Short mmCIF file of C-alpha atoms in Angstrom, two decimals:
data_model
loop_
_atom_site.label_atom_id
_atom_site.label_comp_id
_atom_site.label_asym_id
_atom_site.label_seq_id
_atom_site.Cartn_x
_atom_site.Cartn_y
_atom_site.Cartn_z
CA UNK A 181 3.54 16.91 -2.60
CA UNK A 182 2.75 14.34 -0.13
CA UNK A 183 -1.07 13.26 -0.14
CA UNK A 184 -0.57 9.81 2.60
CA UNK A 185 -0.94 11.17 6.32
CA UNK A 186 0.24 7.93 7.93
CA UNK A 187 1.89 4.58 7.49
CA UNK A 188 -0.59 1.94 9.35
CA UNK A 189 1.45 -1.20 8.77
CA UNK A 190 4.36 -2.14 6.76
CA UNK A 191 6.67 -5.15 6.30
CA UNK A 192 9.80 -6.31 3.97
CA UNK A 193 6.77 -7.60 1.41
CA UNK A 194 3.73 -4.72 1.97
CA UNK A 195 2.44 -1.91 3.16
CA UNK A 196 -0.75 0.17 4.19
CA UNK A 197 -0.85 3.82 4.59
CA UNK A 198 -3.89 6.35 5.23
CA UNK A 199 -4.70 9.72 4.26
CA UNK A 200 -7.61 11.89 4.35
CA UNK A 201 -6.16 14.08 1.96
CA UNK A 202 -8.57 13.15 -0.91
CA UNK A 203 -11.76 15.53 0.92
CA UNK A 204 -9.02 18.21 1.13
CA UNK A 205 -10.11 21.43 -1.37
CA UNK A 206 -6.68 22.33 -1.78
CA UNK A 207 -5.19 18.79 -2.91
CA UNK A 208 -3.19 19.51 -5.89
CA UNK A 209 -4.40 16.87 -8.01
CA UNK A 210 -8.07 18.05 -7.95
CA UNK A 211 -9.06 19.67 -10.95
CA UNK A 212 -12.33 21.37 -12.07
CA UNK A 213 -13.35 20.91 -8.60
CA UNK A 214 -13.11 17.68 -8.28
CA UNK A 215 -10.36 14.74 -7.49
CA UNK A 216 -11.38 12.16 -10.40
CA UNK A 217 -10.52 8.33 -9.74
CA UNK A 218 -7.25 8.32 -11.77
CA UNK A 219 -5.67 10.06 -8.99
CA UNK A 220 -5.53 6.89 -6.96
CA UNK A 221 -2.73 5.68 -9.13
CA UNK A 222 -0.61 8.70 -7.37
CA UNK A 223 -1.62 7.48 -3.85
CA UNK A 224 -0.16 4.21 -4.49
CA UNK A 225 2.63 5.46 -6.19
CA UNK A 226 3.24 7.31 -2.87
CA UNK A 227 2.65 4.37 -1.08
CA UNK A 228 5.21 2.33 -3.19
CA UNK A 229 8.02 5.12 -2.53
CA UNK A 230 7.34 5.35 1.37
CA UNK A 231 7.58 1.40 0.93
CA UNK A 232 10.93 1.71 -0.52
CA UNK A 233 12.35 4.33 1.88
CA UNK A 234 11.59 2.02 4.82
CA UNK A 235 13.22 -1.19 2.99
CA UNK A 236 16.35 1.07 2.18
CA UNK A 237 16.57 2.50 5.59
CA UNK A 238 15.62 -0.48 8.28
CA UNK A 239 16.33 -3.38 6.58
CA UNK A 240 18.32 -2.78 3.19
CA UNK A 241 16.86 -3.11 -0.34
CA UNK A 242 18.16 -4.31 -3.58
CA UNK A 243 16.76 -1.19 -5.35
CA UNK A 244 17.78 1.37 -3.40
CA UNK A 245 17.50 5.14 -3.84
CA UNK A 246 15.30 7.00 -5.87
CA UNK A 247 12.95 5.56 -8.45
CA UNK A 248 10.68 6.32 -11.00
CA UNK A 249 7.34 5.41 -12.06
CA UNK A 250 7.55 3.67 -14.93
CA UNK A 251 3.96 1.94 -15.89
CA UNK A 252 0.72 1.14 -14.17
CA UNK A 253 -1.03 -1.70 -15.38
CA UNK A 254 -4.52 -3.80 -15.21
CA UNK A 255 -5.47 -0.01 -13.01
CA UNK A 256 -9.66 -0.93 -12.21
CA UNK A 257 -11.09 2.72 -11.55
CA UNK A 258 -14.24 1.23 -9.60
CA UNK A 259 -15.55 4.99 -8.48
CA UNK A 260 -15.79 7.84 -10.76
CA UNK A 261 -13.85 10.61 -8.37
CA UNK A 262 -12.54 10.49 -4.31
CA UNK A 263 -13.25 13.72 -3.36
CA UNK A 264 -16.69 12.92 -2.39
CA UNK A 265 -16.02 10.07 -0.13
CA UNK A 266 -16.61 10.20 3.60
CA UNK A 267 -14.09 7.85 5.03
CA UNK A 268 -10.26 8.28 4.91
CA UNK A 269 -8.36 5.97 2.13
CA UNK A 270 -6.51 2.99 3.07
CA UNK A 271 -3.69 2.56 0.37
CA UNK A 272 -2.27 -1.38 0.13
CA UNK A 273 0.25 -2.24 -1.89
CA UNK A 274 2.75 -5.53 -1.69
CA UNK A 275 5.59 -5.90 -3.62
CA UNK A 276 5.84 -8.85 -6.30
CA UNK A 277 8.97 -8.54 -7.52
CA UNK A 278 11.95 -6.57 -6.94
CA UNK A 279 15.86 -6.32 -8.09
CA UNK A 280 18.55 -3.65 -8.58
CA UNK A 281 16.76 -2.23 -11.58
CA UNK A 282 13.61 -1.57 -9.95
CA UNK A 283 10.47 -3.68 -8.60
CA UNK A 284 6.80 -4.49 -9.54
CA UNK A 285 3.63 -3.70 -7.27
CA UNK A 286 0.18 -4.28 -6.96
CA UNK A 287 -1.89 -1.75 -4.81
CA UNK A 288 -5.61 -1.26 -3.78
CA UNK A 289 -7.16 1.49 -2.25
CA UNK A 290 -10.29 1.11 -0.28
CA UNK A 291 -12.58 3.68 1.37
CA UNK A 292 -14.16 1.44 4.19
CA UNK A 293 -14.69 -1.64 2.66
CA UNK A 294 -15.20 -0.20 -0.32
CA UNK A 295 -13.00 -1.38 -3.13
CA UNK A 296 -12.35 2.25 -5.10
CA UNK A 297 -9.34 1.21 -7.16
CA UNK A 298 -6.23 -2.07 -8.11
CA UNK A 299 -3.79 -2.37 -10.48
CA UNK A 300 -0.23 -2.83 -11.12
CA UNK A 301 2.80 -0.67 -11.03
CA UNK A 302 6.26 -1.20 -11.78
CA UNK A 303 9.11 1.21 -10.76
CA UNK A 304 12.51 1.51 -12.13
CA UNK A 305 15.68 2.75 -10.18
CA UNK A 306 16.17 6.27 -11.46
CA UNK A 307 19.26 6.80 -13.55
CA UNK A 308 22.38 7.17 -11.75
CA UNK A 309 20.49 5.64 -8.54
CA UNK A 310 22.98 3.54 -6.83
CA UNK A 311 22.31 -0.17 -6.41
#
């Protein structure tokens, strides 16, 4: 499942992606009709992962391979759902803190310049991921 359409910026620290995947009616997180607000936490986590892929392949990272969400933290849910929102998501996230065992994140996701969700996230290397 891939719900981020395009990487608009990135660099060794950040990056911003967009998708327009949230109005979709067959997005496989909606449920009951509706994509709620929690589901933002999976757009950053996507946005974490395509962070990492680019670190490991241009420019070398100390956690490399795959990894695994392991917590999100301080998550503000400032909307009640996504699906109903006009304009495509722009997913931020910048990376605080990274070594071989994994790294620590915080991400926003606006919708204009509409705040709709931040948090935290930390991801750990997956086991048997090679440092």
């Amino acid at each position: 499942m891939c719900l981020l359409d395009q990487v608009l910026s990135w660099d060794t620290e950040r990056i911003v992606c967009g998708s327009a995947t949230h109005r979709a009616a067959d997005n496989p997180l909606r449920a009951h009709g509706r994509l709620g607000s929690a589901c933002a936490i999976e757009y950053a986590a996507q946005a974490i992962a395509v962070h990492g892929a680019l670190l490991e392949q241009n420019v070398g990272s100390a956690a490399s391979g795959p990894a695994l969400l392991a917590s999100a933290r301080a998550v503000e849910l400032l909307v009640t759902r996504l699906d109903d929102l006009s304009a495509d998501l722009r997913v931020s996230a910048q990376r605080l803190h990274s070594n071989a065992q994994g790294a620590l994140y915080s991400f926003a996701i606006h919708a204009d310049s509409a705040l709709l969700a931040r948090g935290r996230a930390s991801v750990l290397a997956a086991p048997g991921a090679t440092p």
